[in-house]
Amino acid sequence: MKDSLFGKTLNELTALAIELGLPKFTGKQMAEWLYQKDISKIEEMTNLSKKARELLGSNYEFGLIDSTKVQESVDGTKKYLFPTVHGKFIETAMIPDDDRKTVCVSSQVGCKMGCLFCMTGKQGFQGQLTAGEIVNQIRNIPEWHEVTNIVYMGMGEPFDNLDEVLKSLEILTSEWGFAMSPRRITVSTIGIVPGMMTFLNQSEAHLAVSLHTPFDDERQRLMPVQVAYPLAEVIHEIKSWDFGRQRRISFEYIVFKGLNDSPRHVQELSKLLNGIRCRINLIRFHPIPGTPLEGTDENTLQKFKDELNDKGILTTIRASRGLDIYAACGLLSTKELLG
Amino acid sequence: MPKTEEYKAPHLELHEVIITQNQEISPEVHLISWKRTSDFHPGQVVKISVDTQTAPRIYSISSGNDDSEISVLFNVKEGGHLTPKLAGMIPGMKIWATKPYGSFTDTKKPAWWIATGTGIAPFYSMFRSGMAANKTLIHGVRKLNQFYFEDELEWAMGDRYIRCCSQEESCNVFPGRVTKYLSERNDLPTTINYYLCGKALMVVEVRDLLIAKGVPYQNILAEIYF
C-alpha cells in the first residue's frame, strides 16, 4: 500500500520531493494542490512536470478517502461515515447554523476514556487517526469550501493522539495549507494535562475542557480520567496560562438531573473557575442505552444557566443538533461496524 | 502565551531512578522495580520513561506501601516506543519516573476488585498493603500463564480470588471472560464498591453489566489504561 501525500506537512512534502530528486519548491506546489484546490489525483497537479507526477504517482497516492454514508437530520445537520486506512470507521458531523458551517471531527476510532455518558466510549478503542484522516473529514465533504468552524469534538480524545492532532492543526492553519484562522478551531479535551499543555504551547486554537461537575468524587464516577488527571490539576494548569484576549477557553458541562444541577454545583463552579476568563457551555444530555443518567429538565437547565451568569460566569446553553441521526454530542459511534 | 515553555506540574516532573530488578514474569510481561523514595497510596500510578526525550507513559504501582521498592507491571508492546526499550534494561541502569499520584484508592470497606491482564497491578499493590481482608478479586486473562502473582493471591485469598480465562481451561478457573462470569452471577452485592482496572472496552462493558444488575454507578470506580 502506497503512502498518502494528503496529511503531510509542508516540511514533509519538501523532504519527500528532495528525496525523489525533485526541486525543493515542489513541496509547496504539492501543498497547494492538496489543501487548496479541488483535485483528487496526483496527475491533476498540472504545474508539476510530467516526470515529477509519474515519480510521485509510482511512490505515493493522493490520499483522499471518500465517505461511504451520509445521513441528514431534519435540522440540516449531516453525519458522514468515513472508512479509515485500517478498515475501521469514524463519524463526522457537519452542523449548519445561519451563515456558519461547523464541522465536528473525530480524532480516534473509538475512545479509551470510558466516560459514563458517552456512546463512543462504549465501543472501546480501535485505533489512532492520522493527520490525513483527520483533515480528510473536512476536505472530503461537499461543503468543504463553506466550512467556517472546526471543532475536535467527535469520536476520541484529541490529546490522546496529540502528534497527529497537532499536525492536522498545522495543515489547517498554515498559509500553505487551509489557511484557516486558529480562532475558528476549538479542540476539546477531557483533561489530558501533558497533551493540553503541549497544545497550548504549540497551537493558537481555542481550548474546550469537559468539566461536567466541579466535585472530584462525582467526576471520578462519570469520567475515569479523573484518576490520572484530577480536575484540580487541570484547572491549576489553565490558571497558569495567559490566554490573551483572542484565545478562548470554555468548559463543557452536560447537565444531569439531580446529579450536577444544584445550587451547590453553581457555588463550587464559581469558586473553581474564579480568575479564569471563560465560558461554560451547558449541554443537554442525550440518553444512551443502559445509562443510569437522565438529562435535567428545561426549567432547571435555564435556572442553572441564570445562576451561573449571576455569579459572573458567562454561560450559554448549546443547542442540540442532529439528534434524530445520532449526530448530537456524545452519540457518535461505529460500534455496529466493528468486525 | 505560555508562562514559560518548560512549565510542568510538579508531580509530572521526571526523576532519575536506578533499576533494581527487571523480571519477565510471563511471556512479554515484565515487573520492573526501583528503590522507593516517597510514600504512596496503593492504587496510585507513576509515569516512566527510558530517557527525557521519549514520552513517558502511566503505569499503576504493583508493589505494596511497605515494600522498599516501587514496582510496575508492563506488557512489551511490539513496535512501541517505550516498552521494548524498558524490557531490555538491566539492574543498575537508570530510567525516569515521576512521584506516585492518582486517586484510584480503596478503603477498608468491603469491595470487589475486577481486573484484566496487567490491570491486576493496583489490586496487587492493595493486596500487598494489607487491604484484601474483605475484598473479592476477579482477574480475567486470555492464557493461564497470565495469572500474575497467582500463587500468592490464591494462598491468601482462597475462594475470594476468582480467575477467568478466555482461551485456555484449567480446574478452579472460570472458562470465559470476566463479563461472562459476572453476567452468570445473580448474587452480586449492590451496596459495596466495585473497582475496575483494564482496557477501556472491558471497563465500559463491566460497568454497564454491573449497572444492569442493580449496582449504582456511584459505587463503581474505574481506572483505564491509556
Coordinates of C-alpha atoms in Angstrom, one line a residue:
Chain A
M1 CA 0.0 0.0 0.0
K2 CA 1.4 3.4 -1.0
D3 CA 1.9 6.2 1.5
S4 CA -0.5 9.2 1.2
L5 CA 0.6 12.7 0.3
F6 CA -2.6 14.1 1.9
G7 CA -2.0 14.7 5.5
K8 CA 1.7 15.6 5.1
T9 CA 3.0 19.0 6.3
L10 CA 5.0 21.3 4.0
N11 CA 8.3 20.2 5.6
E12 CA 7.4 16.6 5.0
L13 CA 6.3 17.3 1.4
T14 CA 9.5 19.2 0.7
A15 CA 11.6 16.4 2.2
L16 CA 10.0 13.8 0.1
A17 CA 10.4 15.9 -3.0
I18 CA 14.1 16.3 -2.3
E19 CA 14.4 12.5 -1.7
L20 CA 12.8 11.8 -5.0
G21 CA 15.3 14.2 -6.7
L22 CA 12.6 16.8 -7.4
P23 CA 13.1 20.6 -6.9
K24 CA 12.6 21.8 -3.4
F25 CA 9.7 24.1 -4.4
T26 CA 7.7 21.0 -5.5
G27 CA 6.8 20.6 -1.8
K28 CA 5.0 24.0 -1.8
Q29 CA 3.3 23.2 -5.1
M30 CA 2.0 19.9 -3.8
A31 CA 0.7 21.5 -0.6
E32 CA -1.3 24.0 -2.6
W33 CA -2.8 21.2 -4.7
L34 CA -3.5 19.0 -1.7
Y35 CA -5.1 21.6 0.6
Q36 CA -6.3 24.5 -1.5
K37 CA -7.7 23.1 -4.8
D38 CA -10.4 20.7 -5.9
I39 CA -8.4 17.9 -7.2
S40 CA -8.1 14.3 -6.0
K41 CA -5.3 12.8 -8.2
I42 CA -1.6 13.3 -8.5
E43 CA -2.0 13.5 -12.3
E44 CA -4.1 16.7 -11.8
M45 CA -1.1 18.6 -10.2
T46 CA -0.6 20.3 -13.6
N47 CA 2.2 22.7 -12.6
L48 CA 4.4 19.8 -11.8
S49 CA 6.4 18.3 -14.6
K50 CA 5.0 15.0 -16.2
K51 CA 8.1 13.3 -14.9
A52 CA 7.5 14.6 -11.4
R53 CA 3.9 13.5 -11.4
E54 CA 4.9 10.0 -12.6
L55 CA 7.6 9.7 -10.0
L56 CA 5.2 10.8 -7.3
G57 CA 2.4 8.5 -8.6
S58 CA 4.7 5.5 -8.5
N59 CA 5.6 6.1 -4.9
Y60 CA 2.6 7.8 -3.3
E61 CA -1.2 8.1 -3.6
F62 CA -3.1 11.4 -3.3
G63 CA -4.8 10.0 -0.2
L64 CA -8.3 11.4 0.0
I65 CA -10.8 8.9 1.5
D66 CA -14.5 9.2 0.4
S67 CA -17.3 8.9 2.9
T68 CA -19.4 5.8 2.5
K69 CA -22.6 7.0 4.0
V70 CA -24.3 10.3 4.7
Q71 CA -27.3 10.9 6.9
E72 CA -29.2 14.2 7.1
S73 CA -31.1 15.5 10.1
V74 CA -34.4 17.4 9.9
D75 CA -32.4 20.4 11.3
G76 CA -29.9 20.2 8.4
T77 CA -27.1 18.6 10.3
K78 CA -25.3 15.9 8.3
K79 CA -23.4 12.9 9.6
Y80 CA -20.7 11.4 7.4
L81 CA -19.3 7.9 7.8
F82 CA -15.6 7.6 6.7
P83 CA -13.6 4.4 6.5
T84 CA -10.1 4.6 7.8
V85 CA -7.0 3.1 6.2
H86 CA -7.0 0.2 8.7
G87 CA -10.6 -0.8 7.8
K88 CA -12.4 0.8 10.7
F89 CA -15.0 3.6 10.6
I90 CA -15.4 7.1 12.0
E91 CA -18.2 9.6 12.0
T92 CA -18.1 13.3 11.3
A93 CA -20.8 15.8 11.8
M94 CA -21.4 19.0 9.7
I95 CA -23.6 21.4 11.5
P96 CA -25.1 24.4 9.6
D97 CA -26.3 27.4 11.6
D98 CA -27.3 30.6 9.7
D99 CA -24.1 31.7 8.0
R100 CA -21.9 29.2 9.8
K101 CA -21.0 25.7 8.9
T102 CA -19.2 23.8 11.7
V103 CA -17.5 20.5 11.2
C104 CA -17.1 18.3 14.2
V105 CA -14.2 15.9 13.5
S106 CA -13.1 12.7 15.1
S107 CA -9.5 12.2 16.2
Q108 CA -9.6 8.5 17.1
V109 CA -11.5 5.3 16.2
G110 CA -13.5 4.8 19.4
C111 CA -12.1 6.1 22.6
K112 CA -10.1 4.9 25.6
M113 CA -11.6 7.3 28.1
G114 CA -14.8 5.4 29.0
C115 CA -16.9 8.3 30.1
L116 CA -20.2 7.0 31.6
F117 CA -22.4 9.3 29.4
C118 CA -20.8 8.8 26.0
M119 CA -21.7 6.4 23.3
T120 CA -18.3 6.5 21.6
G121 CA -16.7 5.1 24.8
K122 CA -18.9 2.0 24.6
Q123 CA -17.1 0.7 21.6
G124 CA -13.7 0.9 23.3
F125 CA -10.6 2.0 21.4
Q126 CA -9.8 0.7 17.9
G127 CA -7.0 3.0 16.7
Q128 CA -5.5 6.4 16.2
L129 CA -6.3 8.6 13.2
T130 CA -3.5 10.1 11.1
A131 CA -3.4 13.8 10.5
G132 CA -4.6 13.0 6.9
E133 CA -7.6 11.1 8.2
I134 CA -8.5 14.0 10.5
V135 CA -8.2 16.7 7.8
N136 CA -9.9 14.4 5.2
Q137 CA -13.1 14.8 7.3
I138 CA -13.1 18.5 6.3
R139 CA -11.6 18.4 2.9
N140 CA -13.6 15.5 1.6
I141 CA -17.2 16.6 2.4
P142 CA -19.2 18.5 -0.3
E143 CA -19.4 21.6 2.0
W144 CA -15.6 22.0 2.5
H145 CA -15.3 25.4 0.8
E146 CA -18.1 26.7 3.1
V147 CA -16.7 25.4 6.4
T148 CA -16.4 28.3 8.8
N149 CA -15.6 26.5 12.1
I150 CA -14.0 23.2 13.1
V151 CA -14.4 21.5 16.5
Y152 CA -12.4 18.5 17.6
M153 CA -15.4 17.1 19.5
G154 CA -16.2 13.9 17.5
M155 CA -15.0 10.4 18.4
G156 CA -12.0 10.1 20.6
E157 CA -9.8 12.2 22.9
P158 CA -7.7 14.6 20.8
F159 CA -4.8 14.8 23.3
D160 CA -4.5 11.0 23.4
N161 CA -3.5 11.4 19.7
L162 CA -1.5 14.5 20.2
D163 CA 1.1 14.4 17.5
E164 CA -1.4 13.7 14.7
V165 CA -3.9 16.3 16.1
L166 CA -1.1 19.0 16.2
K167 CA -0.1 18.0 12.7
S168 CA -3.7 18.3 11.5
L169 CA -3.9 21.8 13.1
E170 CA -0.7 22.8 11.3
I171 CA -2.2 21.8 8.0
L172 CA -5.5 23.6 8.7
T173 CA -3.9 26.9 9.9
S174 CA -0.8 27.3 7.7
E175 CA -0.7 29.6 4.7
W176 CA 0.4 26.7 2.6
G177 CA -2.5 24.6 4.0
F178 CA -6.1 25.5 4.5
A179 CA -5.1 28.9 5.9
M180 CA -7.9 28.9 8.4
S181 CA -7.7 31.2 11.4
P182 CA -6.9 29.2 14.6
R183 CA -9.6 31.3 16.2
R184 CA -12.1 29.3 14.2
I185 CA -10.9 26.0 15.6
T186 CA -11.7 24.5 19.0
V187 CA -10.1 21.4 20.4
S188 CA -11.9 19.7 23.2
T189 CA -10.3 17.5 25.9
I190 CA -11.4 15.7 29.0
G191 CA -8.2 17.0 30.6
I192 CA -5.1 15.0 29.5
V193 CA -2.8 17.5 31.1
P194 CA 0.5 17.0 29.3
G195 CA -1.2 17.0 25.9
M196 CA -3.2 20.0 26.8
M197 CA -0.1 22.0 27.8
T198 CA 1.8 21.0 24.7
F199 CA -1.3 22.0 22.6
L200 CA -1.4 25.4 24.4
N201 CA 2.3 25.9 23.6
Q202 CA 2.2 24.8 20.0
S203 CA -1.2 25.9 18.7
E204 CA -3.3 29.1 18.8
A205 CA -6.6 27.3 18.5
H206 CA -9.3 27.6 21.2
L207 CA -9.5 25.0 24.1
A208 CA -12.6 23.4 25.5
V209 CA -12.4 21.2 28.6
S210 CA -15.1 18.7 29.6
L211 CA -15.9 19.5 33.1
H212 CA -19.3 18.1 34.0
T213 CA -19.0 18.5 37.7
P214 CA -16.7 20.5 40.0
F215 CA -16.6 17.7 42.6
D216 CA -13.8 15.1 42.3
D217 CA -15.8 12.2 43.6
E218 CA -18.6 12.8 41.2
R219 CA -16.3 13.4 38.3
Q220 CA -14.4 10.2 39.1
R221 CA -17.5 8.2 38.7
L222 CA -18.5 9.9 35.4
M223 CA -15.0 10.1 33.9
P224 CA -12.3 7.6 34.8
V225 CA -9.6 10.1 33.6
Q226 CA -10.1 11.9 36.8
V227 CA -8.0 9.2 38.5
A228 CA -4.9 10.1 36.4
Y229 CA -5.5 13.8 35.8
P230 CA -7.6 15.3 38.6
L231 CA -9.6 18.3 37.8
A232 CA -7.7 20.5 40.3
E233 CA -4.6 19.8 38.3
V234 CA -6.3 20.7 35.0
I235 CA -7.6 23.9 36.4
H236 CA -4.2 24.7 38.0
E237 CA -2.6 24.4 34.6
I238 CA -5.2 26.5 32.9
K239 CA -4.9 29.2 35.5
S240 CA -1.1 29.3 34.9
W241 CA -1.7 30.1 31.2
D242 CA -2.2 33.5 29.8
F243 CA -4.9 33.1 27.1
G244 CA -4.6 36.7 26.0
R245 CA -7.6 38.5 24.6
Q246 CA -8.2 36.4 21.5
R247 CA -7.8 32.9 22.6
R248 CA -10.8 31.3 24.2
I249 CA -11.1 28.7 27.0
S250 CA -14.5 27.2 27.5
F251 CA -15.9 24.4 29.7
E252 CA -18.3 21.8 28.5
Y253 CA -20.9 20.8 31.1
I254 CA -23.5 18.2 30.4
V255 CA -26.4 18.8 32.8
F256 CA -27.7 15.6 34.5
K257 CA -30.9 15.5 36.5
G258 CA -30.3 15.5 40.3
L259 CA -26.5 15.0 39.8
N260 CA -24.8 18.2 38.8
D261 CA -27.6 20.8 38.5
S262 CA -27.9 22.1 42.1
P263 CA -27.0 25.4 43.7
R264 CA -24.1 23.6 45.4
H265 CA -22.7 23.0 42.0
V266 CA -23.2 26.6 41.0
Q267 CA -21.3 27.7 44.1
E268 CA -18.4 25.3 43.6
L269 CA -18.1 26.1 39.9
S270 CA -17.9 29.8 40.7
K271 CA -15.1 29.0 43.2
L272 CA -13.3 26.6 40.9
L273 CA -13.3 28.9 37.8
N274 CA -12.7 32.1 39.7
G275 CA -9.9 34.1 37.9
I276 CA -10.4 32.3 34.5
R277 CA -11.9 34.4 31.7
C278 CA -14.1 31.6 30.3
R279 CA -17.4 30.5 29.2
I280 CA -19.4 27.5 30.3
N281 CA -21.4 25.6 27.6
L282 CA -24.3 23.8 29.1
I283 CA -25.2 20.7 27.1
R284 CA -28.4 18.7 27.2
F285 CA -27.8 15.1 28.0
H286 CA -28.7 12.8 25.1
P287 CA -29.5 9.4 26.7
I288 CA -27.6 6.3 25.5
P289 CA -28.6 2.7 26.0
G290 CA -28.3 1.3 29.5
T291 CA -27.3 4.7 31.1
P292 CA -28.3 5.3 34.7
L293 CA -28.2 9.1 34.0
E294 CA -31.0 11.4 33.0
G295 CA -31.0 14.9 31.5
T296 CA -32.2 17.7 33.6
D297 CA -35.5 19.4 32.7
E298 CA -35.6 22.7 30.8
N299 CA -36.7 24.8 33.8
T300 CA -33.8 23.6 35.9
L301 CA -31.4 24.0 33.0
Q302 CA -32.4 27.6 32.5
K303 CA -32.2 28.3 36.2
F304 CA -28.8 26.7 36.4
K305 CA -27.6 28.9 33.5
D306 CA -29.1 32.1 35.1
E307 CA -27.4 31.3 38.4
L308 CA -24.0 30.8 36.8
N309 CA -24.4 34.1 34.8
D310 CA -25.4 35.8 38.1
K311 CA -22.1 34.6 39.5
G312 CA -20.3 36.3 36.7
I313 CA -19.5 33.2 34.6
L314 CA -20.6 33.6 31.0
T315 CA -22.9 30.6 30.5
T316 CA -24.8 29.5 27.4
I317 CA -26.9 26.5 26.5
R318 CA -25.8 24.7 23.5
A319 CA -28.5 23.7 21.0
S320 CA -28.8 20.0 20.4
R321 CA -28.3 19.4 16.7
G322 CA -28.7 16.2 14.7
L323 CA -30.4 14.3 17.4
D324 CA -32.6 12.3 15.0
I325 CA -29.5 10.9 13.2
Y326 CA -27.4 10.3 16.4
A327 CA -25.0 13.1 15.4
A328 CA -25.5 15.1 18.7
C329 CA -23.0 15.4 21.4
G330 CA -22.0 12.1 22.9
L331 CA -23.8 9.9 20.4
L332 CA -21.2 9.2 17.7
S333 CA -20.5 5.5 17.4
T334 CA -19.4 3.0 14.9
K335 CA -19.7 0.0 17.2
E336 CA -22.1 -1.9 15.0
L337 CA -19.5 -1.8 12.2
L338 CA -16.7 -3.4 14.2
G339 CA -15.5 -6.7 12.8
Chain B
M1 CA 1.0 33.0 25.8
P2 CA 2.9 30.5 27.9
K3 CA 4.1 31.3 31.4
T4 CA 7.3 29.5 30.4
E5 CA 7.9 27.0 27.7
E6 CA 9.1 24.4 30.2
Y7 CA 6.3 24.8 32.8
K8 CA 5.3 21.4 34.2
A9 CA 3.2 20.4 37.2
P10 CA 5.5 19.3 40.0
H11 CA 4.2 15.7 40.1
L12 CA 4.8 15.3 36.4
E13 CA 8.5 16.0 36.7
L14 CA 10.6 13.0 35.8
H15 CA 13.4 12.0 38.2
E16 CA 16.2 9.6 37.5
V17 CA 15.8 6.2 39.3
I18 CA 18.1 3.2 39.2
I19 CA 16.5 -0.2 38.3
T20 CA 16.9 -2.8 41.0
Q21 CA 15.0 -5.6 39.2
N22 CA 13.6 -6.3 35.8
Q23 CA 12.0 -9.7 35.6
E24 CA 9.9 -11.3 32.8
I25 CA 7.2 -12.9 34.9
S26 CA 5.2 -14.2 32.0
P27 CA 5.9 -14.1 28.2
E28 CA 6.2 -10.4 27.2
V29 CA 5.2 -9.2 30.7
H30 CA 7.8 -7.6 32.9
L31 CA 7.9 -6.5 36.5
I32 CA 10.4 -3.6 36.8
S33 CA 11.4 -2.2 40.2
W34 CA 13.5 0.7 41.6
K35 CA 14.2 1.9 45.1
R36 CA 11.3 3.7 46.7
T37 CA 11.9 7.3 47.7
S38 CA 8.4 8.5 48.6
D39 CA 5.2 7.3 50.2
F40 CA 2.2 6.3 48.1
H41 CA -1.3 5.0 48.4
P42 CA -2.0 1.6 46.9
G43 CA -3.7 2.2 43.6
Q44 CA -1.6 5.2 42.6
V45 CA 0.3 5.5 39.4
V46 CA 3.7 6.7 38.2
K47 CA 4.8 7.9 34.8
I48 CA 8.0 6.3 33.5
S49 CA 10.3 6.8 30.5
V50 CA 13.7 5.5 29.4
D51 CA 15.0 9.0 28.9
T52 CA 13.9 12.6 28.9
Q53 CA 13.2 12.6 25.2
T54 CA 10.7 9.7 25.0
A55 CA 7.2 10.5 26.0
P56 CA 6.5 8.9 29.4
R57 CA 3.6 6.5 30.0
I58 CA 1.4 6.0 33.1
Y59 CA 1.7 2.7 35.0
S60 CA 0.0 1.5 38.2
I61 CA 2.3 0.7 41.0
S62 CA 2.1 -3.0 41.9
S63 CA 4.2 -3.1 45.0
G64 CA 2.9 -2.6 48.5
N65 CA 3.2 0.5 50.5
D66 CA 5.5 -1.3 53.0
D67 CA 7.8 -2.6 50.3
S68 CA 11.2 -0.9 49.9
E69 CA 10.8 -0.7 46.1
I70 CA 8.4 0.7 43.7
S71 CA 7.4 -1.9 41.0
V72 CA 5.3 -1.7 37.9
L73 CA 4.0 -4.3 35.6
F74 CA 4.1 -3.8 31.9
N75 CA 3.3 -5.6 28.6
V76 CA 6.0 -5.4 26.0
K77 CA 4.2 -3.8 23.1
E78 CA 5.7 -4.7 19.7
G79 CA 6.8 -1.6 17.9
G80 CA 6.1 0.5 20.9
H81 CA 8.4 3.5 21.6
L82 CA 8.9 2.7 25.3
T83 CA 8.2 -0.9 26.5
P84 CA 10.7 -2.8 24.2
K85 CA 13.5 -0.5 25.5
L86 CA 12.2 -0.9 29.0
A87 CA 12.2 -4.7 28.7
G88 CA 15.9 -4.7 27.7
M89 CA 17.1 -2.7 30.7
I90 CA 19.0 -4.4 33.5
P91 CA 19.6 -3.7 37.2
G92 CA 21.9 -0.7 37.6
M93 CA 20.6 1.1 34.6
K94 CA 18.6 4.3 35.0
I95 CA 15.1 5.2 33.9
W96 CA 13.0 8.2 34.6
A97 CA 9.9 8.3 36.8
T98 CA 7.5 10.7 38.4
K99 CA 6.4 10.6 42.0
P100 CA 3.3 8.5 42.7
Y101 CA 0.0 10.2 42.2
G102 CA -3.7 9.5 41.4
S103 CA -6.9 8.8 43.3
F104 CA -7.8 5.2 42.4
T105 CA -7.5 4.3 46.0
D106 CA -9.6 1.8 48.0
T107 CA -10.8 2.0 51.6
K108 CA -11.0 -0.7 54.3
K109 CA -14.7 -1.3 53.4
P110 CA -15.8 -4.5 51.6
A111 CA -15.4 -4.2 47.8
W112 CA -14.8 -6.2 44.6
W113 CA -11.7 -5.7 42.6
I114 CA -12.1 -6.5 38.9
A115 CA -9.1 -6.6 36.6
T116 CA -8.0 -7.9 33.2
G117 CA -4.4 -8.5 32.2
T118 CA -1.8 -6.2 33.8
G119 CA -4.8 -4.3 35.3
I120 CA -4.1 -6.6 38.3
A121 CA -1.3 -4.2 39.3
P122 CA -3.2 -1.7 41.5
F123 CA -5.0 -4.5 43.3
Y124 CA -1.9 -6.5 43.9
S125 CA -0.5 -3.3 45.5
M126 CA -3.6 -3.1 47.7
F127 CA -3.3 -6.8 48.5
R128 CA 0.4 -6.3 49.5
S129 CA -0.6 -3.3 51.6
G130 CA -2.9 -5.4 53.7
M131 CA -6.2 -4.3 52.2
A132 CA -7.5 -7.6 50.9
A133 CA -9.3 -9.0 54.0
N134 CA -12.9 -8.2 52.9
K135 CA -12.3 -8.0 49.2
T136 CA -13.1 -10.2 46.2
L137 CA -10.7 -10.2 43.4
I138 CA -11.7 -11.2 39.9
H139 CA -8.9 -11.5 37.3
G140 CA -9.5 -12.1 33.6
V141 CA -6.8 -13.2 31.2
R142 CA -6.5 -15.0 27.8
K143 CA -3.9 -17.6 28.8
L144 CA -3.3 -19.4 32.0
N145 CA 0.2 -18.1 32.4
Q146 CA -1.1 -14.6 32.6
F147 CA -2.4 -15.0 36.2
Y148 CA 0.4 -12.9 37.6
F149 CA 1.1 -13.4 41.3
E150 CA -1.4 -16.3 41.3
D151 CA 0.2 -18.5 43.9
E152 CA 0.4 -15.7 46.5
L153 CA -3.1 -14.5 45.8
E154 CA -4.7 -18.0 45.8
W155 CA -3.0 -18.8 49.1
A156 CA -4.1 -15.6 50.8
M157 CA -7.5 -15.0 49.3
G158 CA -8.8 -18.5 48.7
D159 CA -12.3 -18.5 47.2
R160 CA -12.3 -14.7 47.1
Y161 CA -9.7 -14.9 44.3
I162 CA -11.6 -15.7 41.1
R163 CA -9.7 -16.4 37.9
C164 CA -11.4 -16.2 34.4
C165 CA -9.5 -17.4 31.4
S166 CA -11.0 -16.9 27.9
Q167 CA -8.7 -19.1 25.7
E168 CA -7.5 -21.9 27.9
E169 CA -9.1 -24.2 30.6
S170 CA -8.0 -25.4 34.0
C171 CA -9.6 -26.6 37.2
N172 CA -10.6 -23.8 39.5
V173 CA -10.5 -21.3 36.6
F174 CA -13.8 -20.0 35.2
P175 CA -13.8 -20.7 31.4
G176 CA -14.6 -17.4 29.7
R177 CA -14.2 -13.6 30.0
V178 CA -14.8 -11.6 33.2
T179 CA -18.1 -10.3 31.6
K180 CA -19.4 -13.8 31.2
Y181 CA -18.5 -14.6 34.7
L182 CA -20.3 -11.6 36.1
S183 CA -23.3 -12.0 33.8
E184 CA -23.8 -15.5 35.2
R185 CA -23.7 -14.4 38.8
N186 CA -27.1 -13.4 40.1
D187 CA -25.9 -12.6 43.6
L188 CA -23.8 -9.5 43.0
P189 CA -23.8 -7.3 46.1
T190 CA -25.2 -3.9 45.2
T191 CA -24.2 -1.9 48.3
I192 CA -20.4 -2.2 48.1
N193 CA -17.9 -0.5 45.8
Y194 CA -16.5 -2.1 42.7
Y195 CA -13.1 -1.1 41.4
L196 CA -12.3 -1.9 37.8
C197 CA -8.9 -1.7 36.0
G198 CA -8.0 -2.7 32.5
K199 CA -8.6 -1.7 28.9
A200 CA -11.4 0.7 28.0
L201 CA -13.7 -1.8 26.5
M202 CA -13.5 -4.2 29.5
V203 CA -14.2 -1.3 31.9
V204 CA -17.2 0.0 30.0
E205 CA -18.7 -3.5 29.4
V206 CA -18.2 -4.5 33.1
R207 CA -19.6 -1.1 34.3
D208 CA -22.7 -1.5 32.1
L209 CA -23.2 -5.0 33.3
L210 CA -22.9 -4.1 36.9
I211 CA -25.4 -1.2 36.4
A212 CA -27.8 -3.5 34.7
K213 CA -27.6 -5.9 37.7
G214 CA -28.5 -3.1 40.1
V215 CA -25.2 -1.7 41.2
P216 CA -25.5 2.1 41.5
Y217 CA -23.0 3.8 39.2
Q218 CA -21.8 5.8 42.1
N219 CA -20.4 2.5 43.6
I220 CA -18.2 1.9 40.5
L221 CA -14.7 3.3 40.2
A222 CA -12.6 2.7 37.2
E223 CA -9.0 3.1 36.0
I224 CA -8.5 2.8 32.3
Y225 CA -5.2 2.2 30.5
F226 CA -4.4 5.0 28.1

